[in-house]
CSV table of C-alpha atoms in Angstrom, one decimal:
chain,number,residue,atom,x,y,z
X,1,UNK,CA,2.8,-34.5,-10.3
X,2,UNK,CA,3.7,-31.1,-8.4
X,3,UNK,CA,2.7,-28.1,-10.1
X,4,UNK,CA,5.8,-25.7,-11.3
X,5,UNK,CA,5.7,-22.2,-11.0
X,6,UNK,CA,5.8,-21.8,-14.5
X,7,UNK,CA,2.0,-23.7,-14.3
X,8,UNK,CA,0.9,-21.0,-11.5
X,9,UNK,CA,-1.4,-18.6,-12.6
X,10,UNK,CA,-0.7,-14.8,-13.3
X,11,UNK,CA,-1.5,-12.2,-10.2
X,12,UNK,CA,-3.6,-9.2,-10.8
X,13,UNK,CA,-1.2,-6.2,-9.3
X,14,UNK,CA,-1.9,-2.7,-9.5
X,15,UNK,CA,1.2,-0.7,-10.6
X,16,UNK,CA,1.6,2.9,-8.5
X,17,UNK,CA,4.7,5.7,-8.0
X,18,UNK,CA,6.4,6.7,-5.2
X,19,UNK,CA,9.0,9.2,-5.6
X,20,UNK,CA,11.1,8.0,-8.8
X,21,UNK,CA,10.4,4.4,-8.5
X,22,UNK,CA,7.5,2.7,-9.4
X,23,UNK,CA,5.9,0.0,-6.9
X,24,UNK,CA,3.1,-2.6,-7.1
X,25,UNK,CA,0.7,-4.3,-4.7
X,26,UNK,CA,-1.3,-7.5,-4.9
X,27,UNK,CA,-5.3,-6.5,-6.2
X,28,UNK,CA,-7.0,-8.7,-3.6
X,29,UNK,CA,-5.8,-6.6,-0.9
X,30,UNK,CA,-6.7,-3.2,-2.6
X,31,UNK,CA,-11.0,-2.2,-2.1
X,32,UNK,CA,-10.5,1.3,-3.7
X,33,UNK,CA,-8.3,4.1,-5.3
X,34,UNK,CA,-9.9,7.6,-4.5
X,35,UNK,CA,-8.3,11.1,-4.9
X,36,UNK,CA,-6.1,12.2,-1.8
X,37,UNK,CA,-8.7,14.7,0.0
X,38,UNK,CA,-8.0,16.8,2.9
X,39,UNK,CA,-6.7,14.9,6.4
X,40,UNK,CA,-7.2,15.5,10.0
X,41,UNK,CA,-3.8,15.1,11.7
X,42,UNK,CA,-3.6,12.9,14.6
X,43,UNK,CA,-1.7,14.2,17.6
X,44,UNK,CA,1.5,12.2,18.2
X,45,UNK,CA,0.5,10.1,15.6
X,46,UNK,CA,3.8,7.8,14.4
X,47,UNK,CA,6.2,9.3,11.6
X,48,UNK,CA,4.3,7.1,8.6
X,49,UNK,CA,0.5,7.9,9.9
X,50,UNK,CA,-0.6,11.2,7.7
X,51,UNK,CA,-3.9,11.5,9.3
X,52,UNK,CA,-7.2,9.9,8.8
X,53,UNK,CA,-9.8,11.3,6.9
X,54,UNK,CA,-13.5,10.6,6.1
X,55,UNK,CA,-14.6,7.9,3.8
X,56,UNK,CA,-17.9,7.9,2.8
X,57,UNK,CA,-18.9,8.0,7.0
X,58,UNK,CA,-15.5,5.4,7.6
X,59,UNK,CA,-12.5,7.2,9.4
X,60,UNK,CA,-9.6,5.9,7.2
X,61,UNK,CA,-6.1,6.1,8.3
X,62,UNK,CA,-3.9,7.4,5.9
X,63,UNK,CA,-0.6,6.3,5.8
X,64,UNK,CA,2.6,7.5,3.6
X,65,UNK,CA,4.5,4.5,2.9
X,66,UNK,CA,7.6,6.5,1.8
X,67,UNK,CA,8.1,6.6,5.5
X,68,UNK,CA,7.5,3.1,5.9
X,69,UNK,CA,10.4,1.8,3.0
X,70,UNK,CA,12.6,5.1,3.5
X,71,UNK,CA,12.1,6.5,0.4
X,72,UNK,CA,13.4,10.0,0.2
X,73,UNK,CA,12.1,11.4,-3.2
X,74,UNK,CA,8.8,14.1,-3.6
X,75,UNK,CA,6.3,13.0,-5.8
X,76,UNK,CA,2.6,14.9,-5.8
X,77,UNK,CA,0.8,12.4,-3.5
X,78,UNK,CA,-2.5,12.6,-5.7
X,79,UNK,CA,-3.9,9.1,-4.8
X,80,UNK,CA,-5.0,7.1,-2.0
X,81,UNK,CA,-5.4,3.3,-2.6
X,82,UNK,CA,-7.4,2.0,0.4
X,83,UNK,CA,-7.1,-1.1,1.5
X,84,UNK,CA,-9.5,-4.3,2.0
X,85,UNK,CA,-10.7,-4.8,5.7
X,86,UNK,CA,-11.0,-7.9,5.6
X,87,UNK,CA,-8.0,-8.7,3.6
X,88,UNK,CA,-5.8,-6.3,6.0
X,89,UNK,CA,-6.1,-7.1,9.7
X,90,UNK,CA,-4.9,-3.8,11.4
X,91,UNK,CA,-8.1,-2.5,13.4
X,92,UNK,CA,-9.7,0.0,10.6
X,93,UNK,CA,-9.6,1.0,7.3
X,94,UNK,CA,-6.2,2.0,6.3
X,95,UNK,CA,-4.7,3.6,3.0
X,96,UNK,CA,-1.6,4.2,1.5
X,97,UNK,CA,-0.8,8.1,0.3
X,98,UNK,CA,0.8,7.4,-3.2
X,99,UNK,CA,2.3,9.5,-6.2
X,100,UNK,CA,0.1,8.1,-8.7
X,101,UNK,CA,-1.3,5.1,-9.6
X,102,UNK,CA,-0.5,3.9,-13.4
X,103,UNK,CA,-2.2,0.7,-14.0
X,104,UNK,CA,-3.5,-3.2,-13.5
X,105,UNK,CA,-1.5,-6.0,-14.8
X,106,UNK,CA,-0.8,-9.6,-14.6
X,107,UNK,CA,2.3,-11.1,-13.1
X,108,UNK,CA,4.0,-14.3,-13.8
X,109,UNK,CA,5.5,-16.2,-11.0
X,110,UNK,CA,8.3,-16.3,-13.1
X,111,UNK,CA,9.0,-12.6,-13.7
X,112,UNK,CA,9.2,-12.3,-9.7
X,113,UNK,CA,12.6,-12.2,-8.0
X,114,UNK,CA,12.4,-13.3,-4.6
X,115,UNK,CA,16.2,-13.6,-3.8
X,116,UNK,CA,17.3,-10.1,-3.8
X,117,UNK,CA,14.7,-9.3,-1.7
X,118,UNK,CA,14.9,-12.1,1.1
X,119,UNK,CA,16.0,-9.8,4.0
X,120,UNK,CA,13.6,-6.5,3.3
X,121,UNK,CA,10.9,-5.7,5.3
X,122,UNK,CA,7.2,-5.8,3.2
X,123,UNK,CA,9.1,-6.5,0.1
X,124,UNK,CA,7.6,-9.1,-1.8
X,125,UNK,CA,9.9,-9.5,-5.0
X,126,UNK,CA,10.9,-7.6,-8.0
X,127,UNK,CA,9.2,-7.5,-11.4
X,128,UNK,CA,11.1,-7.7,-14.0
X,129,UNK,CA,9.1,-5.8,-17.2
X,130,UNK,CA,10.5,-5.2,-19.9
X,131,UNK,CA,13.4,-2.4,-20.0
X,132,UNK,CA,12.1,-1.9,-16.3
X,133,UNK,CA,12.0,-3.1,-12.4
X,134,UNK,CA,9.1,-2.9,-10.7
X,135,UNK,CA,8.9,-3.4,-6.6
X,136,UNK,CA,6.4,-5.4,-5.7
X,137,UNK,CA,5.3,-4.6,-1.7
X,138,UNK,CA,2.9,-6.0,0.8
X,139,UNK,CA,0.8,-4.1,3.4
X,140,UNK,CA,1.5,-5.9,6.0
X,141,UNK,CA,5.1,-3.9,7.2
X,142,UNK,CA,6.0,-4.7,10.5
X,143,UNK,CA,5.8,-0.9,12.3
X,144,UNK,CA,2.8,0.0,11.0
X,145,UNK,CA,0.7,-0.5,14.0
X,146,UNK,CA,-2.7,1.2,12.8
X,147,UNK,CA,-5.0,-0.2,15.3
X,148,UNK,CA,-3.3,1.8,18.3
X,149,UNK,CA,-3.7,4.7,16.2
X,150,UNK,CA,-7.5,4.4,15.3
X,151,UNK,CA,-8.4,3.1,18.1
X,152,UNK,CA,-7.2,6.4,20.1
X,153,UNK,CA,-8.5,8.7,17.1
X,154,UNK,CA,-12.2,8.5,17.6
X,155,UNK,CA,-11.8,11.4,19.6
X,156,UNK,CA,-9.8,13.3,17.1
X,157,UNK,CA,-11.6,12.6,13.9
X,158,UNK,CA,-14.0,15.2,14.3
X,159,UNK,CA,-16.1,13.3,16.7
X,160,UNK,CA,-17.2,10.4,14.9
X,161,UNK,CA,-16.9,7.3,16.7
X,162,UNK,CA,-14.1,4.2,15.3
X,163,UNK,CA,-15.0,0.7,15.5
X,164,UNK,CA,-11.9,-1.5,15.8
């Protein structure tokens, strides 16, 4: 007998801001959360790149995905979640600038709503949670080519040199 999605198990998402709205990603793409540090801006760099900035001796690309899902609001940009490389295949180590980050919960298959969401870009459903929505996003949004971007950054990152 075919399993239901009520007999799926649960995914482990971590629960972050962005502006007024509050987003969530899958945990097995996710290798760290660290404090947003200082960045080295990368010359005609594309609108979403911030910069990169050192990792414990990794140049990290840090990108602000408000630019990526047009999302207008300010928010204080305190965290960086960094993603897996080898759960992310875009040529280097690659972050996402967010507001904050608020927790680590499980998700039921069926608390996700997939059909509002069919036609946006790196949207992966929407949590419903209690007296709340909660967007749940992938990393993999078409336009965010990073690998051109590291790849012609060694030069600029302070002379260190990026593997790709």
């Amino acid at each position: 007998m075919a399993a239901t999605e009520a007999d799926a198990e649960p995914t482990k998402v971590l629960e972050f801001g962005l502006g007024d709205g509050t987003y969530c990603l899958d945990i097995g793409v996710i290798d760290e959360i660290v404090d947003a540090g200082e960045l080295t801006r990368i010359p005609n760099s594309p609108d979403h790149v911030e910069g990169v900035m050192d990792l414990r001796g990794r140049t990290t690309t840090i990108v602000d995905p408000k630019t990526l899902f047009a999302i207008e609001e300010d928010g204080p940009r305190e965290r960086i979640v960094v993603f897996d490389d080898d759960e992310i295949d875009e040529g280097g180590t690659v972050g996402w600038m967010v507001d904050e980050v608020f927790q680590v919960r499980d998700v039921a298959p069926e608390d996700v709503d997939r059909g509002t969401t069919v036609e946006d870009e790196g949207v992966r459903g929407i949590v419903k949670s209690d007296d709340r929505f909660v967007v749940w996003v992938s990393p993999d949004v078409d336009g965010l080519d990073i690998g051109d971007v590291v790849d012609s950054s060694s030069d600029d990152a302070g002379g260190e040199s990026v593997e790709a």
